[in-house]
Amino acid sequence: MQVSVETTQGLERRVTITVPADKVESAVKSRLQQLAKTQRIDGFRPGKVPVSVIKKRYGSAVRQEVAQDVIQQNFYQAVVQEKLNPAGTPTIEDQKQEDGQDFSFTAVFEVYPDVKVEGLDALKIEKPTAEVTDEDLANMLETLRKQHAKFVEVERAAEDGDKVNLDFEGSVDGEVFEGGKAEGFDIELGSNRMIPGFEDGLKGLKAGDEKDLEVTFPEDYQAEELKGKEAVFKVKVNKVEARELPEIDEEFIKLFGIEEGGIDALKKEVRQNMERELNQALKNKVKENAITALVDAASLEVPKALVEQEVNTLRQQALQRFGGNQDIELPAELFNDQAERRVKTGLLLSELVKANDIKVDDERVKETVETMASAYESPEEVVEYYYNNKEMLQNVQNVVMEDQAIDFILEQAQVETVAKTFDEIMNKQA
């Protein structure tokens, strides 16, 4: 086997492989002989069909099969011999095969880049810290009250936060447009569900009031024919409802599964949940900052094939969020930047782990599994399930290994601790 390697551009390689004719012809002859033993052809006894007859009938198909085997076997041998690390499936070009002639073909593919992780001590990483204050707890309790609020009809004028039930009909240049009419429509003032100016125009109106609202559709409105158009909505208010917040009493506390301890038990439960979510958000943020610093400092070309694979993964994840509707076409451009960044991150962290001989911490894996299991009714069964499922356990090990790599970066880098509020962390996270 003869191998020549050409670097075309960047990470792309053209590898031309030539296999001696005798190896190919020997494989073809062997395959034809096997067929001769099994094929039934009129005029010949089973197993006694001459190879020449088999060759005439099946020779072309057999040569194609042998060619595919030769390509697969010799491509693998060639990349090992030349110490190449293909990224993605090769494209096979310029196949040349004739009876008695050497067989040659060209494989075009990208290779993994030469990755080096250096200068970690020069990285500047912000590490946010925050805590749950009594004010944060009070705000969260108020949020919980709002989430369980009821709306009751009032006779006063509508205010921000009220729910208004109305009929409306919208027109542009005097013509009612499609989707611009509704009856018995509920809208919460301040929700910003409607186009700018619509909800503000309802403030101050009472049940029975009618009004023409003059508004302008945004330039980026989804309906092409309405973008930037001035419109008039004739509205009639049917009723106004105000939000009525529940008292934090025994009935309200039971909504959260708390049977004893009253308000103090509720506060304790809510604070613990807030602290758990805050700690996870802080961990995610410092991890994000570390990865951003690492990727931005690296000059690294990534294989297009790996980016395309990542784009397809992101596209499938997005489609699942749309309910798995495969009819939705999501262009690759939506995901290219994120996919490329994810590929860079994977390559850099993988090299960091390899170069520094970082081994997964089994005790940390166990703690992670137990933490996840604690959210279930029977934690012991969940832990056992993870440790009996190699794929599930491997996923946890991958997460822990990544966390260990991030810890290694933070140990080497210039880390600045910055105090933040609960809202600054959690609202941005949301």
Short mmCIF file of C-alpha atoms in Angstrom, two decimals:
data_model
loop_
_atom_site.label_atom_id
_atom_site.label_comp_id
_atom_site.label_asym_id
_atom_site.label_seq_id
_atom_site.Cartn_x
_atom_site.Cartn_y
_atom_site.Cartn_z
CA MET A 1 0.00 0.00 0.00
CA GLN A 2 1.28 3.42 -0.98
CA VAL A 3 0.00 6.53 0.80
CA SER A 4 0.43 10.21 -0.03
CA VAL A 5 -0.95 12.99 2.14
CA GLU A 6 -1.75 16.49 0.89
CA THR A 7 -2.80 19.42 3.05
CA THR A 8 -5.32 21.37 1.00
CA GLN A 9 -6.45 24.10 3.38
CA GLY A 10 -6.63 24.44 7.13
CA LEU A 11 -7.49 21.09 8.67
CA GLU A 12 -8.50 19.39 5.40
CA ARG A 13 -6.38 16.51 4.11
CA ARG A 14 -6.40 14.61 0.78
CA VAL A 15 -5.02 11.13 1.26
CA THR A 16 -4.40 9.09 -1.89
CA ILE A 17 -4.04 5.38 -1.29
CA THR A 18 -2.84 2.84 -3.84
CA VAL A 19 -3.37 -0.89 -3.21
CA PRO A 20 -1.36 -3.44 -5.25
CA ALA A 21 -3.34 -5.26 -7.92
CA ASP A 22 -2.50 -8.71 -6.59
CA LYS A 23 -4.19 -7.99 -3.22
CA VAL A 24 -7.36 -6.79 -4.95
CA GLU A 25 -7.44 -9.62 -7.48
CA SER A 26 -6.82 -12.17 -4.72
CA ALA A 27 -9.81 -10.82 -2.77
CA VAL A 28 -12.01 -10.82 -5.90
CA LYS A 29 -10.98 -14.39 -6.76
CA SER A 30 -11.67 -15.57 -3.21
CA ARG A 31 -15.12 -13.98 -3.21
CA LEU A 32 -15.98 -15.53 -6.61
CA GLN A 33 -14.89 -18.96 -5.38
CA GLN A 34 -17.15 -18.64 -2.37
CA LEU A 35 -20.06 -17.74 -4.63
CA ALA A 36 -19.35 -20.70 -6.88
CA LYS A 37 -19.97 -23.00 -3.93
CA THR A 38 -23.36 -21.53 -3.08
CA GLN A 39 -24.96 -20.32 -6.33
CA ARG A 40 -27.44 -22.46 -8.26
CA ILE A 41 -27.24 -22.03 -12.03
CA ASP A 42 -29.16 -24.13 -14.57
CA GLY A 43 -26.96 -26.72 -16.25
CA PHE A 44 -24.55 -27.09 -13.36
CA ARG A 45 -24.64 -29.22 -10.25
CA PRO A 46 -24.73 -27.32 -6.90
CA GLY A 47 -21.21 -26.33 -5.90
CA LYS A 48 -19.79 -27.22 -9.33
CA VAL A 49 -20.37 -23.95 -11.17
CA PRO A 50 -17.11 -22.85 -12.88
CA VAL A 51 -15.58 -19.67 -11.48
CA SER A 52 -15.49 -18.25 -15.03
CA VAL A 53 -19.29 -18.49 -15.20
CA ILE A 54 -19.67 -16.86 -11.79
CA LYS A 55 -17.26 -14.09 -12.83
CA LYS A 56 -19.20 -13.37 -16.00
CA ARG A 57 -22.48 -13.11 -14.09
CA TYR A 58 -21.38 -11.55 -10.79
CA GLY A 59 -17.88 -10.19 -11.44
CA SER A 60 -18.85 -6.51 -11.56
CA ALA A 61 -20.91 -6.64 -8.34
CA VAL A 62 -18.20 -8.64 -6.54
CA ARG A 63 -15.53 -6.14 -7.59
CA GLN A 64 -17.65 -3.31 -6.17
CA GLU A 65 -18.07 -5.15 -2.86
CA VAL A 66 -14.34 -5.89 -2.69
CA ALA A 67 -13.58 -2.24 -3.49
CA GLN A 68 -15.65 -1.07 -0.51
CA ASP A 69 -13.87 -3.51 1.80
CA VAL A 70 -10.46 -2.48 0.43
CA ILE A 71 -11.31 1.21 0.95
CA GLN A 72 -12.43 0.67 4.53
CA GLN A 73 -9.49 -1.54 5.54
CA ASN A 74 -6.77 0.46 3.82
CA PHE A 75 -8.11 3.85 4.87
CA TYR A 76 -7.91 2.75 8.51
CA GLN A 77 -4.39 1.41 8.01
CA ALA A 78 -3.33 4.61 6.20
CA VAL A 79 -4.49 7.01 8.94
CA VAL A 80 -2.75 4.87 11.57
CA GLN A 81 0.43 4.73 9.47
CA GLU A 82 0.44 8.50 8.84
CA LYS A 83 -0.66 9.29 12.41
CA LEU A 84 -3.74 11.20 11.27
CA ASN A 85 -6.78 11.77 13.49
CA PRO A 86 -9.86 12.14 11.22
CA ALA A 87 -12.70 14.39 12.38
CA GLY A 88 -15.82 13.13 10.68
CA THR A 89 -16.48 10.66 7.87
CA PRO A 90 -14.18 10.90 4.81
CA THR A 91 -15.41 11.63 1.30
CA ILE A 92 -14.08 9.06 -1.17
CA GLU A 93 -13.06 10.40 -4.59
CA ASP A 94 -11.21 9.29 -7.74
CA GLN A 95 -11.69 5.55 -7.44
CA LYS A 96 -9.70 3.73 -10.12
CA GLN A 97 -10.06 -0.01 -10.50
CA GLU A 98 -9.58 -2.22 -13.52
CA ASP A 99 -8.82 -5.89 -13.91
CA GLY A 100 -5.16 -6.49 -13.23
CA GLN A 101 -4.46 -2.87 -12.31
CA ASP A 102 -3.49 -1.33 -8.97
CA PHE A 103 -6.52 0.05 -7.13
CA SER A 104 -6.31 3.68 -6.01
CA PHE A 105 -8.68 6.07 -4.30
CA THR A 106 -8.56 9.45 -2.55
CA ALA A 107 -10.08 10.15 0.86
CA VAL A 108 -10.84 13.78 1.74
CA PHE A 109 -11.43 14.61 5.40
CA GLU A 110 -10.59 17.01 8.19
CA VAL A 111 -8.28 16.20 11.08
CA TYR A 112 -8.49 17.26 14.69
CA PRO A 113 -6.42 20.38 15.40
CA ASP A 114 -3.28 20.34 17.51
CA VAL A 115 -4.73 21.66 20.76
CA LYS A 116 -2.59 23.26 23.45
CA VAL A 117 -3.89 24.82 26.65
CA GLU A 118 -1.41 27.42 27.85
CA GLY A 119 -1.34 30.64 29.83
CA LEU A 120 -4.03 29.75 32.36
CA ASP A 121 -2.31 32.03 34.87
CA ALA A 122 -3.06 35.01 32.61
CA LEU A 123 -6.81 34.38 32.50
CA LYS A 124 -8.98 36.86 34.39
CA ILE A 125 -12.20 35.35 35.70
CA GLU A 126 -14.96 36.98 37.71
CA LYS A 127 -16.42 34.83 40.48
CA PRO A 128 -19.75 36.23 41.72
CA THR A 129 -20.94 35.65 45.28
CA ALA A 130 -24.37 36.29 46.75
CA GLU A 131 -26.58 35.30 49.66
CA VAL A 132 -30.29 35.13 50.38
CA THR A 133 -31.26 38.08 52.60
CA ASP A 134 -34.43 38.56 54.66
CA GLU A 135 -35.57 41.06 52.03
CA ASP A 136 -35.06 38.47 49.28
CA LEU A 137 -37.12 35.99 51.29
CA ALA A 138 -39.91 38.54 51.79
CA ASN A 139 -39.94 39.28 48.06
CA MET A 140 -40.15 35.57 47.26
CA LEU A 141 -43.08 35.09 49.63
CA GLU A 142 -44.81 38.01 47.90
CA THR A 143 -44.13 36.36 44.54
CA LEU A 144 -45.66 33.12 45.82
CA ARG A 145 -48.74 35.05 46.95
CA LYS A 146 -49.05 36.59 43.47
CA GLN A 147 -48.73 33.17 41.86
CA HIS A 148 -51.68 31.93 43.92
CA ALA A 149 -53.73 35.09 43.61
CA LYS A 150 -57.35 35.19 42.50
CA PHE A 151 -58.97 37.86 40.35
CA VAL A 152 -62.20 39.40 41.61
CA GLU A 153 -64.45 41.76 39.68
CA VAL A 154 -64.33 45.45 40.67
CA GLU A 155 -66.31 48.49 39.58
CA ARG A 156 -63.41 50.95 39.51
CA ALA A 157 -61.22 51.96 36.56
CA ALA A 158 -58.55 49.54 35.36
CA GLU A 159 -55.04 49.86 36.81
CA ASP A 160 -51.71 48.23 36.12
CA GLY A 161 -51.86 44.57 37.23
CA ASP A 162 -55.63 44.26 36.72
CA LYS A 163 -57.21 41.79 34.36
CA VAL A 164 -59.47 43.35 31.73
CA ASN A 165 -62.03 41.43 29.71
CA LEU A 166 -62.87 43.20 26.45
CA ASP A 167 -64.11 43.01 22.89
CA PHE A 168 -61.97 44.62 20.20
CA GLU A 169 -61.76 45.12 16.47
CA GLY A 170 -58.59 46.41 14.80
CA SER A 171 -58.35 48.11 11.42
CA VAL A 172 -55.64 49.57 9.21
CA ASP A 173 -56.70 52.35 6.79
CA GLY A 174 -60.30 51.55 7.70
CA GLU A 175 -60.00 47.86 6.77
CA VAL A 176 -60.33 45.16 9.46
CA PHE A 177 -57.26 42.88 9.23
CA GLU A 178 -57.09 39.13 9.81
CA GLY A 179 -56.77 38.22 13.47
CA GLY A 180 -57.63 41.75 14.58
CA LYS A 181 -61.01 40.94 16.13
CA ALA A 182 -61.93 39.16 19.37
CA GLU A 183 -64.72 38.96 21.94
CA GLY A 184 -64.42 38.18 25.64
CA PHE A 185 -60.62 38.56 25.45
CA ASP A 186 -58.73 38.60 28.78
CA ILE A 187 -55.55 40.60 29.18
CA GLU A 188 -53.50 41.45 32.26
CA LEU A 189 -52.34 45.06 32.18
CA GLY A 190 -48.56 45.26 32.42
CA SER A 191 -47.98 41.83 30.88
CA ASN A 192 -46.84 43.42 27.59
CA ARG A 193 -48.63 40.75 25.59
CA MET A 194 -50.08 43.26 23.16
CA ILE A 195 -48.37 45.74 20.83
CA PRO A 196 -46.99 48.93 22.44
CA GLY A 197 -49.67 51.37 23.53
CA PHE A 198 -52.56 48.88 23.62
CA GLU A 199 -52.43 47.99 27.31
CA ASP A 200 -51.65 51.56 28.39
CA GLY A 201 -54.72 52.69 26.46
CA LEU A 202 -56.95 50.46 28.61
CA LYS A 203 -55.86 52.00 31.90
CA GLY A 204 -58.53 54.23 33.39
CA LEU A 205 -61.41 52.47 31.62
CA LYS A 206 -64.29 50.87 33.54
CA ALA A 207 -66.76 48.13 32.61
CA GLY A 208 -69.00 49.41 29.81
CA ASP A 209 -66.52 52.03 28.55
CA GLU A 210 -65.65 52.15 24.86
CA LYS A 211 -62.60 53.74 23.26
CA ASP A 212 -60.64 53.92 20.01
CA LEU A 213 -57.00 53.05 20.61
CA GLU A 214 -54.54 54.47 18.10
CA VAL A 215 -51.38 52.33 18.00
CA THR A 216 -48.51 51.51 15.63
CA PHE A 217 -47.33 47.98 14.86
CA PRO A 218 -43.59 47.44 15.50
CA GLU A 219 -41.25 47.26 12.51
CA ASP A 220 -40.33 43.70 13.51
CA TYR A 221 -43.95 42.50 13.86
CA GLN A 222 -44.42 38.89 12.72
CA ALA A 223 -47.13 39.69 10.14
CA GLU A 224 -45.34 41.23 7.16
CA GLU A 225 -48.37 43.23 5.99
CA LEU A 226 -48.72 44.95 9.40
CA LYS A 227 -45.10 45.93 10.07
CA GLY A 228 -44.86 49.62 10.96
CA LYS A 229 -48.55 50.24 10.14
CA GLU A 230 -50.76 52.61 12.14
CA ALA A 231 -53.92 50.92 13.40
CA VAL A 232 -57.10 51.77 15.28
CA PHE A 233 -58.62 49.32 17.75
CA LYS A 234 -62.23 49.86 18.77
CA VAL A 235 -62.45 48.39 22.27
CA LYS A 236 -65.30 47.79 24.69
CA VAL A 237 -64.50 46.83 28.29
CA ASN A 238 -66.75 44.07 29.64
CA LYS A 239 -65.31 43.85 33.14
CA VAL A 240 -62.32 44.75 35.27
CA GLU A 241 -60.85 42.30 37.76
CA ALA A 242 -58.31 43.11 40.48
CA ARG A 243 -55.79 40.66 41.84
CA GLU A 244 -56.60 39.50 45.34
CA LEU A 245 -53.58 38.10 47.16
CA PRO A 246 -54.09 35.25 49.63
CA GLU A 247 -53.13 35.68 53.25
CA ILE A 248 -50.21 33.60 54.48
CA ASP A 249 -52.38 31.44 56.67
CA GLU A 250 -52.59 27.73 57.45
CA GLU A 251 -54.44 26.98 54.19
CA PHE A 252 -51.84 28.85 52.11
CA ILE A 253 -48.93 27.13 53.88
CA LYS A 254 -50.42 23.69 53.18
CA LEU A 255 -50.21 24.44 49.45
CA PHE A 256 -46.47 23.81 49.79
CA GLY A 257 -46.79 20.48 51.57
CA ILE A 258 -46.09 21.91 55.03
CA GLU A 259 -48.39 20.46 57.69
CA GLU A 260 -46.61 21.70 60.83
CA GLY A 261 -44.53 24.68 61.91
CA GLY A 262 -46.63 27.43 60.35
CA ILE A 263 -45.02 30.52 58.80
CA ASP A 264 -41.58 29.73 60.24
CA ALA A 265 -41.55 26.32 58.57
CA LEU A 266 -42.63 27.89 55.27
CA LYS A 267 -39.90 30.52 55.47
CA LYS A 268 -37.31 27.84 56.23
CA GLU A 269 -38.43 25.71 53.27
CA VAL A 270 -38.52 28.67 50.88
CA ARG A 271 -35.12 29.95 52.01
CA GLN A 272 -33.55 26.51 51.56
CA ASN A 273 -34.95 26.29 48.02
CA MET A 274 -33.71 29.80 47.23
CA GLU A 275 -30.23 29.03 48.56
CA ARG A 276 -30.06 25.77 46.58
CA GLU A 277 -31.06 27.52 43.35
CA LEU A 278 -28.75 30.45 44.06
CA ASN A 279 -25.76 28.19 44.68
CA GLN A 280 -26.41 26.33 41.44
CA ALA A 281 -26.75 29.62 39.55
CA LEU A 282 -23.47 30.91 41.04
CA LYS A 283 -21.73 27.67 40.08
CA ASN A 284 -23.09 27.91 36.54
CA LYS A 285 -22.02 31.54 36.25
CA VAL A 286 -18.43 31.02 37.35
CA LYS A 287 -18.26 27.98 35.08
CA GLU A 288 -19.53 30.09 32.19
CA ASN A 289 -16.99 32.82 32.97
CA ALA A 290 -14.12 30.31 33.15
CA ILE A 291 -15.05 28.68 29.84
CA THR A 292 -15.48 32.07 28.17
CA ALA A 293 -12.04 33.17 29.34
CA LEU A 294 -10.49 29.89 28.18
CA VAL A 295 -12.12 29.92 24.73
CA ASP A 296 -11.55 33.62 24.06
CA ALA A 297 -7.84 33.28 24.86
CA ALA A 298 -7.35 30.29 22.55
CA SER A 299 -6.49 30.57 18.87
CA LEU A 300 -8.05 27.37 17.62
CA GLU A 301 -9.39 26.27 14.24
CA VAL A 302 -12.14 23.69 14.55
CA PRO A 303 -13.20 21.02 12.03
CA LYS A 304 -16.31 21.97 10.05
CA ALA A 305 -17.52 18.39 10.36
CA LEU A 306 -17.64 18.63 14.16
CA VAL A 307 -19.43 21.98 13.99
CA GLU A 308 -22.02 20.49 11.62
CA GLN A 309 -22.60 17.60 14.01
CA GLU A 310 -23.09 20.04 16.88
CA VAL A 311 -25.45 22.18 14.77
CA ASN A 312 -27.60 19.10 14.12
CA THR A 313 -27.65 18.31 17.85
CA LEU A 314 -28.70 21.87 18.73
CA ARG A 315 -31.32 21.84 15.97
CA GLN A 316 -32.85 18.62 17.31
CA GLN A 317 -32.89 20.03 20.83
CA ALA A 318 -34.65 23.16 19.55
CA LEU A 319 -37.21 21.07 17.66
CA GLN A 320 -37.97 19.12 20.83
CA ARG A 321 -38.72 22.42 22.56
CA PHE A 322 -41.16 23.09 19.72
CA GLY A 323 -42.94 19.84 20.54
CA GLY A 324 -40.86 17.65 18.21
CA ASN A 325 -42.41 19.16 15.08
CA GLN A 326 -40.09 17.95 12.31
CA ASP A 327 -41.87 20.17 9.77
CA ILE A 328 -40.26 23.27 11.26
CA GLU A 329 -37.15 24.26 9.31
CA LEU A 330 -34.49 25.81 11.49
CA PRO A 331 -31.57 27.18 9.45
CA ALA A 332 -28.05 26.17 10.46
CA GLU A 333 -27.08 29.84 10.76
CA LEU A 334 -29.11 30.05 13.95
CA PHE A 335 -26.77 27.61 15.67
CA ASN A 336 -23.37 28.04 13.97
CA ASP A 337 -21.79 30.37 16.55
CA GLN A 338 -23.02 28.36 19.51
CA ALA A 339 -22.01 25.07 17.87
CA GLU A 340 -18.50 26.32 17.09
CA ARG A 341 -18.08 27.56 20.65
CA ARG A 342 -19.22 24.23 22.06
CA VAL A 343 -16.78 22.34 19.85
CA LYS A 344 -13.92 24.63 20.94
CA THR A 345 -14.91 24.17 24.57
CA GLY A 346 -14.95 20.39 24.23
CA LEU A 347 -11.55 20.26 22.53
CA LEU A 348 -9.91 22.60 25.04
CA LEU A 349 -11.33 20.90 28.15
CA SER A 350 -10.47 17.47 26.76
CA GLU A 351 -6.85 18.53 26.21
CA LEU A 352 -6.74 20.17 29.65
CA VAL A 353 -7.86 16.92 31.29
CA LYS A 354 -5.42 14.83 29.24
CA ALA A 355 -2.40 17.14 29.63
CA ASN A 356 -2.82 17.43 33.39
CA ASP A 357 -3.81 13.81 33.96
CA ILE A 358 -7.05 14.74 35.72
CA LYS A 359 -8.91 11.63 36.88
CA VAL A 360 -12.58 11.57 37.73
CA ASP A 361 -13.18 11.80 41.49
CA ASP A 362 -15.35 8.77 42.39
CA GLU A 363 -16.35 10.31 45.72
CA ARG A 364 -17.51 13.45 43.93
CA VAL A 365 -19.49 11.31 41.48
CA LYS A 366 -21.17 9.58 44.42
CA GLU A 367 -22.04 12.92 46.03
CA THR A 368 -23.49 14.20 42.75
CA VAL A 369 -25.65 11.09 42.31
CA GLU A 370 -26.88 11.29 45.89
CA THR A 371 -27.71 14.98 45.52
CA MET A 372 -29.79 14.27 42.42
CA ALA A 373 -31.44 11.30 44.10
CA SER A 374 -32.43 13.37 47.14
CA ALA A 375 -35.15 15.06 45.09
CA TYR A 376 -36.98 11.72 44.69
CA GLU A 377 -39.23 9.83 47.06
CA SER A 378 -36.88 6.83 47.32
CA PRO A 379 -33.32 8.17 47.01
CA GLU A 380 -31.71 4.77 47.65
CA GLU A 381 -33.47 3.24 44.64
CA VAL A 382 -32.37 6.13 42.41
CA VAL A 383 -28.73 5.79 43.51
CA GLU A 384 -28.86 2.06 42.83
CA TYR A 385 -30.41 2.70 39.41
CA TYR A 386 -27.59 5.08 38.43
CA TYR A 387 -24.87 2.68 39.52
CA ASN A 388 -26.50 -0.18 37.59
CA ASN A 389 -26.86 1.88 34.41
CA LYS A 390 -23.48 2.45 32.74
CA GLU A 391 -24.78 5.15 30.39
CA MET A 392 -26.44 7.17 33.15
CA LEU A 393 -23.40 6.85 35.40
CA GLN A 394 -21.10 7.86 32.53
CA ASN A 395 -23.14 11.04 32.04
CA VAL A 396 -22.63 11.95 35.70
CA GLN A 397 -18.91 11.16 35.45
CA ASN A 398 -18.64 13.47 32.43
CA VAL A 399 -20.29 16.29 34.36
CA VAL A 400 -17.99 15.77 37.34
CA MET A 401 -14.92 15.62 35.10
CA GLU A 402 -15.91 18.92 33.50
CA ASP A 403 -16.38 20.46 36.96
CA GLN A 404 -12.92 19.23 37.96
CA ALA A 405 -11.45 20.82 34.84
CA ILE A 406 -13.15 24.11 35.71
CA ASP A 407 -11.74 23.88 39.25
CA PHE A 408 -8.27 23.38 37.76
CA ILE A 409 -8.67 26.52 35.63
CA LEU A 410 -9.82 28.55 38.64
CA GLU A 411 -6.81 27.37 40.66
CA GLN A 412 -4.43 28.66 37.97
CA ALA A 413 -6.26 31.82 36.83
CA GLN A 414 -6.57 35.32 38.31
CA VAL A 415 -9.97 35.10 40.00
CA GLU A 416 -11.77 38.24 41.19
CA THR A 417 -14.57 37.74 43.69
CA VAL A 418 -17.46 40.16 43.09
CA ALA A 419 -20.43 40.53 45.46
CA LYS A 420 -23.84 40.42 43.78
CA THR A 421 -27.43 40.48 45.00
CA PHE A 422 -29.82 37.57 44.77
CA ASP A 423 -31.84 39.41 42.10
CA GLU A 424 -28.78 40.22 40.01
CA ILE A 425 -27.89 36.55 39.82
CA MET A 426 -31.32 34.93 39.57
CA ASN A 427 -33.06 37.46 37.34
CA LYS A 428 -30.19 37.36 34.86
CA GLN A 429 -30.24 33.57 35.08
CA ALA A 430 -33.93 33.57 34.25
#
